[in-house]
Short mmCIF file of C-alpha atoms in Angstrom, two decimals:
data_model
loop_
_atom_site.label_atom_id
_atom_site.label_comp_id
_atom_site.label_asym_id
_atom_site.label_seq_id
_atom_site.Cartn_x
_atom_site.Cartn_y
_atom_site.Cartn_z
CA MET A 464 91.49 100.89 152.16
CA PRO A 465 95.08 102.16 152.75
CA ALA A 466 96.60 104.32 150.04
CA ASP A 467 100.13 105.27 149.02
CA LEU A 468 99.39 109.01 148.84
CA ALA A 469 97.01 111.56 150.21
CA VAL A 470 96.93 114.82 148.42
CA VAL A 471 95.41 117.61 150.43
CA GLY A 472 94.10 120.36 148.23
CA LEU A 473 93.18 119.49 144.51
CA GLY A 474 93.91 122.81 142.97
CA HIS A 475 96.70 124.01 140.70
CA ASP A 476 99.32 121.92 142.25
CA GLY A 477 97.49 119.21 143.95
CA LEU A 478 95.36 117.84 141.00
CA PRO A 479 98.38 117.39 138.62
CA LEU A 480 100.25 115.66 141.46
CA ALA A 481 97.43 113.29 141.98
CA GLN A 482 97.10 112.73 138.27
CA ALA A 483 100.87 111.91 137.98
CA ALA A 484 100.62 109.60 140.95
CA VAL A 485 97.71 107.72 139.56
CA ALA A 486 99.34 107.34 136.32
CA ALA A 487 102.41 105.94 137.96
CA GLY A 488 100.25 103.27 139.66
CA LEU A 489 100.15 104.73 143.17
CA ALA A 490 97.01 104.30 145.19
CA THR A 491 95.93 107.95 145.62
CA VAL A 492 93.23 109.79 147.52
CA GLY A 493 92.31 113.43 147.48
CA TYR A 494 91.22 114.94 150.85
CA ASP A 495 89.17 117.95 151.75
CA PRO A 496 86.84 118.34 154.63
CA ASP A 497 84.38 120.19 152.46
CA PRO A 498 82.97 117.72 149.79
CA ARG A 499 81.86 120.69 147.62
CA ARG A 500 85.44 121.84 146.97
CA LEU A 501 86.45 118.32 145.90
CA ALA A 502 84.40 118.72 142.75
CA GLU A 503 85.50 122.33 142.03
CA PRO A 504 88.90 121.72 140.61
CA ALA A 505 87.81 119.03 138.36
CA ALA A 506 85.04 121.17 136.88
CA GLY A 507 87.52 123.69 135.85
CA ARG A 508 89.95 121.29 134.48
CA THR A 509 89.81 118.52 131.97
CA PRO A 510 86.81 116.00 132.88
CA ALA A 511 88.40 113.34 130.55
CA ASP A 512 91.57 113.30 132.77
CA VAL A 513 89.75 113.22 135.95
CA ARG A 514 87.58 110.35 134.70
CA ARG A 515 90.76 108.44 133.78
CA MET A 516 92.02 109.11 137.39
CA VAL A 517 88.86 107.62 138.89
CA LYS A 518 89.19 104.64 136.65
CA GLY A 519 92.80 104.30 137.90
CA GLY A 520 91.51 104.01 141.48
CA PHE A 521 91.60 107.63 142.58
CA ARG A 522 89.19 108.48 145.42
CA THR A 523 88.07 111.74 147.03
CA VAL A 524 87.54 111.60 150.87
CA THR A 525 86.31 113.85 153.47
CA ASP A 526 87.27 111.66 156.59
CA PRO A 527 90.44 112.92 158.15
CA ALA A 528 91.16 109.36 159.41
CA GLU A 529 92.22 108.57 155.80
CA LEU A 530 95.40 110.83 156.49
CA GLY A 531 96.64 108.30 158.93
CA ARG A 532 96.50 105.39 156.63
CA VAL A 533 98.94 106.48 153.94
CA ARG A 534 102.73 106.43 153.46
CA THR A 535 102.92 109.96 152.06
CA VAL A 536 100.87 113.08 152.52
CA ALA A 537 101.33 116.06 150.11
CA LEU A 538 99.90 119.46 151.39
CA CYS A 539 98.93 121.47 148.31
CA VAL A 540 96.42 123.81 150.14
CA PRO A 541 95.94 127.45 148.93
CA THR A 542 98.05 130.19 150.47
CA PRO A 543 96.64 133.34 148.83
CA LEU A 544 98.48 136.62 149.36
CA GLY A 545 96.95 138.77 152.05
CA PRO A 546 96.70 142.59 151.93
CA GLY A 547 100.29 142.89 153.27
CA GLY A 548 101.68 140.77 150.52
CA ASP A 549 102.46 137.75 152.59
CA PRO A 550 100.81 134.36 152.30
CA ASP A 551 97.74 133.57 154.26
CA LEU A 552 98.72 130.50 156.22
CA SER A 553 95.47 129.93 157.97
CA THR A 554 94.43 126.86 155.74
CA LEU A 555 97.71 125.38 156.05
CA ALA A 556 97.68 125.72 159.85
CA ASP A 557 94.21 123.93 159.98
CA THR A 558 95.39 121.28 157.74
CA ALA A 559 98.60 120.65 159.75
CA ARG A 560 96.58 120.31 163.04
CA THR A 561 94.22 117.91 161.28
CA LEU A 562 97.10 115.74 159.92
CA ALA A 563 99.14 116.03 163.19
CA ALA A 564 96.23 114.23 165.18
CA ARG A 565 96.57 111.28 162.86
CA LEU A 566 100.26 111.20 161.79
CA ARG A 567 101.98 107.93 162.19
CA PRO A 568 105.65 107.19 162.41
CA HIS A 569 107.68 106.83 159.19
CA THR A 570 105.17 108.86 157.18
CA THR A 571 106.59 111.39 154.67
CA VAL A 572 105.04 114.73 154.78
CA LEU A 573 105.54 116.98 151.68
CA LEU A 574 104.57 120.66 151.41
CA GLU A 575 103.94 122.09 147.97
CA SER A 576 101.94 125.24 148.74
CA THR A 577 103.56 128.60 147.92
CA VAL A 578 105.18 129.83 151.12
CA GLY A 579 107.93 132.10 152.06
CA PRO A 580 111.50 130.70 153.07
CA GLY A 581 111.44 129.30 156.57
CA THR A 582 107.76 128.24 156.71
CA THR A 583 108.39 124.45 156.59
CA GLU A 584 110.69 124.65 159.56
CA THR A 585 109.28 127.50 161.64
CA PHE A 586 105.63 127.10 161.00
CA LEU A 587 104.68 123.72 159.73
CA ARG A 588 107.09 121.60 161.72
CA PRO A 589 106.02 122.89 165.17
CA LEU A 590 102.30 122.25 164.34
CA LEU A 591 102.98 118.82 163.17
CA GLU A 592 105.18 117.83 166.16
CA ALA A 593 102.93 119.49 168.79
CA GLY A 594 99.84 117.65 167.50
CA SER A 595 101.44 114.26 166.99
CA GLY A 596 104.01 113.91 169.72
CA LEU A 597 106.41 112.81 166.92
CA ARG A 598 109.66 114.45 165.96
CA ALA A 599 110.26 115.65 162.39
CA GLY A 600 113.47 114.06 161.03
CA ARG A 601 113.49 111.39 163.65
CA ASP A 602 109.91 109.89 163.53
CA PHE A 603 108.55 111.13 160.33
CA HIS A 604 110.12 112.78 157.16
CA LEU A 605 109.34 116.42 156.26
CA ALA A 606 110.26 118.15 153.14
CA TYR A 607 109.33 120.97 150.81
CA SER A 608 109.00 120.84 147.10
CA PRO A 609 107.89 123.82 145.10
CA GLY A 610 104.89 123.38 142.64
CA ARG A 611 106.17 123.70 139.03
CA VAL A 612 102.94 123.14 137.13
CA ASP A 613 102.42 124.88 133.78
CA PRO A 614 98.65 124.77 133.44
CA GLY A 615 97.52 124.02 129.83
CA SER A 616 101.00 123.39 128.53
CA ARG A 617 101.39 120.64 125.99
CA THR A 618 105.19 120.82 126.29
CA HIS A 619 105.92 120.68 129.94
CA ASP A 620 104.17 117.98 131.96
CA TYR A 621 104.73 116.57 135.34
CA ALA A 622 107.05 113.86 134.14
CA ASN A 623 109.57 116.05 132.14
CA THR A 624 109.72 118.92 134.69
CA PRO A 625 112.47 118.53 137.16
CA LYS A 626 111.27 118.34 140.79
CA VAL A 627 113.11 120.20 143.37
CA ILE A 628 113.08 118.84 146.95
CA GLY A 629 114.52 120.06 150.22
CA GLY A 630 114.28 117.96 153.31
CA LEU A 631 114.63 118.79 156.89
CA THR A 632 117.43 116.23 157.18
CA PRO A 633 119.33 114.22 154.44
CA ALA A 634 117.14 111.27 155.33
CA CYS A 635 114.07 113.43 154.80
CA THR A 636 115.43 114.55 151.43
CA GLU A 637 116.03 110.96 150.19
CA ALA A 638 112.40 109.96 151.26
CA ALA A 639 111.09 112.78 149.34
CA ALA A 640 113.41 111.87 146.34
CA ALA A 641 112.20 108.28 146.51
CA PHE A 642 108.64 109.35 146.13
CA TYR A 643 109.04 112.00 143.40
CA GLY A 644 111.37 109.86 141.61
CA ARG A 645 108.37 107.54 140.74
CA LEU A 646 106.59 110.58 139.05
CA THR A 647 109.22 112.65 137.27
CA GLU A 648 112.27 111.99 135.22
CA LYS A 649 114.68 114.18 137.24
CA VAL A 650 114.83 115.07 140.96
CA VAL A 651 117.00 117.99 142.15
CA ARG A 652 118.14 118.03 145.69
CA ALA A 653 118.21 121.38 147.42
CA ARG A 654 120.44 121.80 150.56
CA GLY A 655 117.37 122.11 152.69
CA PRO A 656 113.75 123.32 152.83
CA ARG A 657 114.65 126.97 153.01
CA GLU A 658 116.55 126.75 149.82
CA ALA A 659 113.70 124.79 148.20
CA GLU A 660 111.20 127.38 149.32
CA THR A 661 113.50 130.10 147.89
CA VAL A 662 113.34 128.34 144.51
CA LYS A 663 109.67 129.05 144.33
CA LEU A 664 110.12 132.58 145.43
CA LEU A 665 112.94 133.14 142.85
CA GLU A 666 111.01 131.62 140.02
CA THR A 667 107.83 133.42 140.60
CA THR A 668 109.63 136.81 141.28
CA PHE A 669 111.49 136.27 137.93
CA ARG A 670 108.20 135.98 136.11
CA LEU A 671 106.66 138.96 138.05
CA VAL A 672 109.61 141.29 137.53
CA ASN A 673 110.09 140.52 133.84
CA THR A 674 106.38 140.80 133.08
CA ALA A 675 106.48 144.25 134.85
CA LEU A 676 109.35 145.25 132.69
CA VAL A 677 107.77 144.38 129.31
CA ASN A 678 104.43 145.96 130.39
CA GLU A 679 106.17 149.17 131.24
CA MET A 680 107.89 148.99 127.81
CA ALA A 681 104.61 148.52 126.16
CA VAL A 682 103.38 151.75 127.63
CA LEU A 683 106.54 153.62 126.65
CA CYS A 684 106.73 152.25 123.12
CA HIS A 685 102.99 153.19 122.42
CA ASP A 686 103.81 156.83 123.44
CA LEU A 687 106.85 156.73 121.16
CA GLY A 688 105.10 155.10 118.26
CA VAL A 689 107.43 152.06 118.43
CA ASP A 690 106.10 148.46 117.61
CA LEU A 691 107.28 146.67 120.76
CA TRP A 692 106.07 143.31 119.42
CA ASP A 693 108.42 143.68 116.48
CA ALA A 694 111.29 144.66 118.79
CA ILE A 695 110.61 141.49 120.88
CA ARG A 696 110.57 139.33 117.80
CA CYS A 697 114.00 140.69 116.82
CA ALA A 698 115.44 140.52 120.27
CA GLU A 699 114.58 136.96 120.93
CA THR A 700 116.85 135.91 118.02
CA LYS A 701 119.75 136.57 120.42
CA PRO A 702 121.05 133.13 121.47
CA TYR A 703 122.09 134.29 124.89
CA GLY A 704 121.43 136.88 127.62
CA PHE A 705 117.62 137.49 126.64
CA LEU A 706 114.48 135.57 127.50
CA ALA A 707 111.33 136.82 125.76
CA PHE A 708 108.44 138.07 127.88
CA ARG A 709 105.46 139.71 126.25
CA PRO A 710 103.10 142.35 127.57
CA GLY A 711 99.54 141.86 128.58
CA PRO A 712 96.54 143.46 130.33
CA GLY A 713 97.83 142.53 133.81
CA PHE A 714 99.40 139.81 135.87
CA GLY A 715 97.15 136.91 136.64
CA GLY A 716 97.20 133.42 137.91
CA HIS A 717 98.17 131.55 141.14
CA GLY A 718 101.89 132.08 141.00
CA ALA A 719 102.34 135.51 142.58
CA PRO A 720 105.29 135.56 144.89
CA PRO A 721 105.03 136.37 148.51
CA ASP A 722 106.63 139.63 149.81
CA PRO A 723 110.01 138.58 151.08
CA GLY A 724 110.09 141.75 153.19
CA THR A 725 107.57 140.29 155.65
CA PRO A 726 108.06 137.74 158.48
CA ALA A 727 105.88 135.30 156.57
CA GLY A 728 107.99 135.81 153.51
CA THR A 729 111.31 135.20 155.04
CA GLY A 730 110.73 133.48 158.36
CA GLY A 731 111.96 136.66 159.88
CA PRO A 732 112.17 140.45 159.33
CA GLY A 733 114.42 141.67 156.58
CA PRO A 734 114.89 144.41 154.09
CA GLY A 735 112.83 142.82 151.40
CA LEU A 736 113.10 143.02 147.63
CA ARG A 737 112.20 146.58 146.57
CA LEU A 738 112.05 145.42 142.95
CA THR A 739 109.24 143.08 143.67
CA GLY A 740 107.02 145.85 145.15
CA LEU A 741 107.63 148.04 142.26
CA ALA A 742 106.94 145.19 139.82
CA ARG A 743 103.56 144.57 141.48
CA GLU A 744 102.73 148.39 141.18
CA ILE A 745 103.51 148.29 137.45
CA ASN A 746 101.49 145.19 136.77
CA ASP A 747 98.52 146.35 138.90
CA ARG A 748 98.40 149.47 136.74
CA MET A 749 97.93 147.55 133.42
CA PRO A 750 94.20 146.93 133.65
CA GLY A 751 93.58 150.65 134.24
CA TYR A 752 95.91 151.36 131.18
CA VAL A 753 94.02 148.95 129.00
CA THR A 754 90.66 150.73 130.01
CA ARG A 755 92.14 154.09 129.08
CA ARG A 756 93.27 152.78 125.75
CA CYS A 757 89.73 151.55 125.18
CA ALA A 758 88.21 154.84 125.90
CA ALA A 759 90.89 156.62 123.79
CA LEU A 760 90.27 154.33 120.79
CA LEU A 761 86.49 154.85 121.02
CA ASN A 762 87.01 158.46 121.19
CA GLU A 763 89.36 158.56 118.12
CA HIS A 764 86.52 156.93 116.12
CA GLY A 765 83.89 159.36 117.31
CA LYS A 766 82.33 157.25 119.98
CA SER A 767 82.22 157.64 123.79
CA ALA A 768 82.81 154.89 126.27
CA ARG A 769 79.39 155.79 127.70
CA GLY A 770 76.86 153.82 125.87
CA ALA A 771 79.52 151.86 123.80
CA ARG A 772 79.13 148.05 123.45
CA VAL A 773 82.35 146.48 124.46
CA LEU A 774 83.09 142.68 123.95
CA LEU A 775 85.81 141.07 125.91
CA LEU A 776 87.52 138.05 124.29
CA GLY A 777 89.02 135.58 126.72
CA VAL A 778 88.75 136.25 130.43
CA THR A 779 91.00 133.52 131.87
CA TYR A 780 94.49 134.43 133.24
CA LYS A 781 96.16 132.06 130.77
CA PRO A 782 95.27 130.63 127.21
CA ASP A 783 93.51 127.44 126.73
CA ILE A 784 92.53 126.84 130.37
CA ALA A 785 89.35 127.55 132.42
CA ASP A 786 90.94 129.34 135.37
CA VAL A 787 89.91 132.97 135.89
CA GLN A 788 91.78 133.36 139.29
CA GLY A 789 93.60 136.63 139.30
CA SER A 790 92.65 137.57 135.69
CA PRO A 791 92.81 141.20 134.94
CA ALA A 792 89.66 140.75 132.93
CA ALA A 793 87.50 141.36 136.03
CA GLU A 794 88.94 144.82 136.88
CA ILE A 795 88.85 145.81 133.14
CA ALA A 796 85.09 144.87 132.88
CA GLN A 797 84.30 146.69 136.15
CA THR A 798 85.95 149.90 135.18
CA LEU A 799 84.43 149.87 131.64
CA THR A 800 81.04 149.41 133.15
CA GLU A 801 81.69 152.36 135.58
CA LEU A 802 82.45 154.42 132.50
CA GLY A 803 79.06 153.59 131.25
CA ALA A 804 79.91 150.93 128.73
CA THR A 805 77.80 147.83 128.06
CA VAL A 806 80.17 144.97 128.65
CA GLY A 807 79.79 141.45 127.22
CA TYR A 808 82.32 138.52 127.04
CA HIS A 809 83.09 135.49 125.14
CA ASP A 810 85.37 132.68 126.36
CA PRO A 811 85.16 129.04 125.14
CA TYR A 812 86.33 127.83 128.57
CA VAL A 813 84.09 129.98 130.81
CA PRO A 814 80.31 129.29 130.30
CA ALA A 815 79.35 131.81 133.07
CA TRP A 816 81.27 134.74 134.55
CA ASP A 817 80.46 137.48 137.05
CA VAL A 818 82.35 140.47 138.37
CA GLN A 819 81.86 141.43 141.97
CA GLY A 820 78.69 139.23 142.05
CA THR A 821 77.17 140.86 138.90
CA PRO A 822 76.77 138.33 136.00
CA VAL A 823 78.40 139.36 132.69
CA PRO A 824 76.38 138.58 129.59
CA ARG A 825 78.02 135.93 127.45
CA ALA A 826 77.95 135.98 123.70
CA ASP A 827 76.96 132.70 122.21
CA ALA A 828 77.28 133.81 118.54
CA LEU A 829 80.86 134.93 118.51
CA TYR A 830 81.17 136.48 115.09
CA GLU A 831 77.79 138.17 115.28
CA ALA A 832 78.79 139.59 118.75
CA VAL A 833 82.02 140.92 117.41
CA GLY A 834 80.27 142.60 114.41
CA ASP A 835 77.79 144.27 116.73
CA ALA A 836 80.35 145.46 119.32
CA ASP A 837 81.68 148.99 119.03
CA LEU A 838 84.88 147.80 120.48
CA THR A 839 86.21 144.18 120.84
CA VAL A 840 89.17 143.61 123.23
CA LEU A 841 91.28 140.51 122.98
CA LEU A 842 92.41 139.79 126.59
CA GLN A 843 93.44 136.18 126.15
CA HIS A 844 94.67 134.38 123.09
CA HIS A 845 92.80 131.12 123.22
CA HIS A 846 94.00 128.96 120.22
CA THR A 847 90.41 128.25 119.10
CA TYR A 848 90.04 131.87 118.06
CA ASP A 849 90.38 132.68 114.38
CA LEU A 850 91.92 136.05 114.96
CA GLN A 851 92.26 136.94 111.34
CA GLY A 852 88.61 136.22 110.94
CA LEU A 853 87.63 138.09 114.01
CA ALA A 854 89.73 141.01 113.09
CA ALA A 855 88.03 141.28 109.73
CA LYS A 856 84.54 141.25 111.41
CA ALA A 857 85.35 143.57 114.27
CA GLN A 858 84.43 147.36 113.91
CA LEU A 859 87.42 148.15 116.26
CA LEU A 860 89.73 145.63 117.77
CA LEU A 861 92.31 146.14 120.70
CA ASP A 862 94.67 143.23 120.87
CA THR A 863 96.39 143.16 124.35
CA ARG A 864 98.44 140.07 123.44
CA GLY A 865 99.98 140.86 120.15
CA ALA A 866 98.35 137.85 118.56
CA THR A 867 96.60 139.31 115.56
CA PRO A 868 98.39 139.70 112.18
CA THR A 869 100.33 142.98 111.92
CA GLY A 870 98.02 145.75 110.90
CA ALA A 871 94.87 143.79 111.68
CA ALA A 872 94.25 145.51 115.09
CA HIS A 873 95.30 148.13 117.40
CA ARG A 874 97.96 146.61 119.75
CA LEU A 875 98.65 147.21 123.35
#
């Protein structure tokens, strides 16, 4: 049965897009050639939302012929950063070739995956044109729209978050605007796909750099005996010129920006952004810093990391979601284990967790586990945690999120 929209990739950006489309009354299918992957995102999200999608007519398909039966195709496939800091476009390339063989005239093709400036024009467009015999901008519409999903947010949803679009031609932009205008309250037109791609780069780099700044401040303030959390509380009262970021055990999630100094990051060689590389280095050092703080706290209280029982609270990269992708918790658990500690975890959203293939024991009785642990480390502030109660129960608590009441725990 023909559909209005096919979403390729039901991950961080694809599933919310499909949910918004179904809610808007669009006949929507989710495509993946591997049926096992179609179930994975739903398992890590909210089952009730997915059930509502299915009731609304949403289907998952594995037959690529379905891509030739829709008016709009949104490519939301993963583009993880490779060792060189540039996106791995291999999945996008495979998807483009699959789509191209079935692409029909007048179809609107939208790219939402995180890519560097120039990718839509110099990478995706040639693949679609070569495989279809059609010309982008003349026979079919092609545009880029950066994903702007805030997982777990109760404030910012798909409808009230403005959608940026940049088409290959003005007609492509308007075709994309007509589609997204059915899903969101505001559509923002960029000059073209390169500008829209750069929006994603700018937004993710902004988060990366400011997180690095406040993480570095956390290390400095600890050495100086300064309460950084109180300084942030005061600074954010300024009504202009300051946006509050808070330190943490690392930089996690799916929104890491590509390195704009590589060809895949810019569509060509360039000087790059030196600040981005430095920010990555700072954030990458935070899990090791947290581990050293753990060892130092144990030592100050007459205990060694070797043989210590350490409980990690919250192992996801963001509060109140089930996603562990990029979470610094894995590196912290691994390093503590290498130091000889016995590591367990608790997370209401993660029923099972392993680090480098080794299962980490999960605490079922939370308060009992906190009381038994020599050190409890709050890595993620899930709102189901009664932090005051946990702080009272813990022998020793390191709060990496500044979420506990002042004086109730050692803060990062």
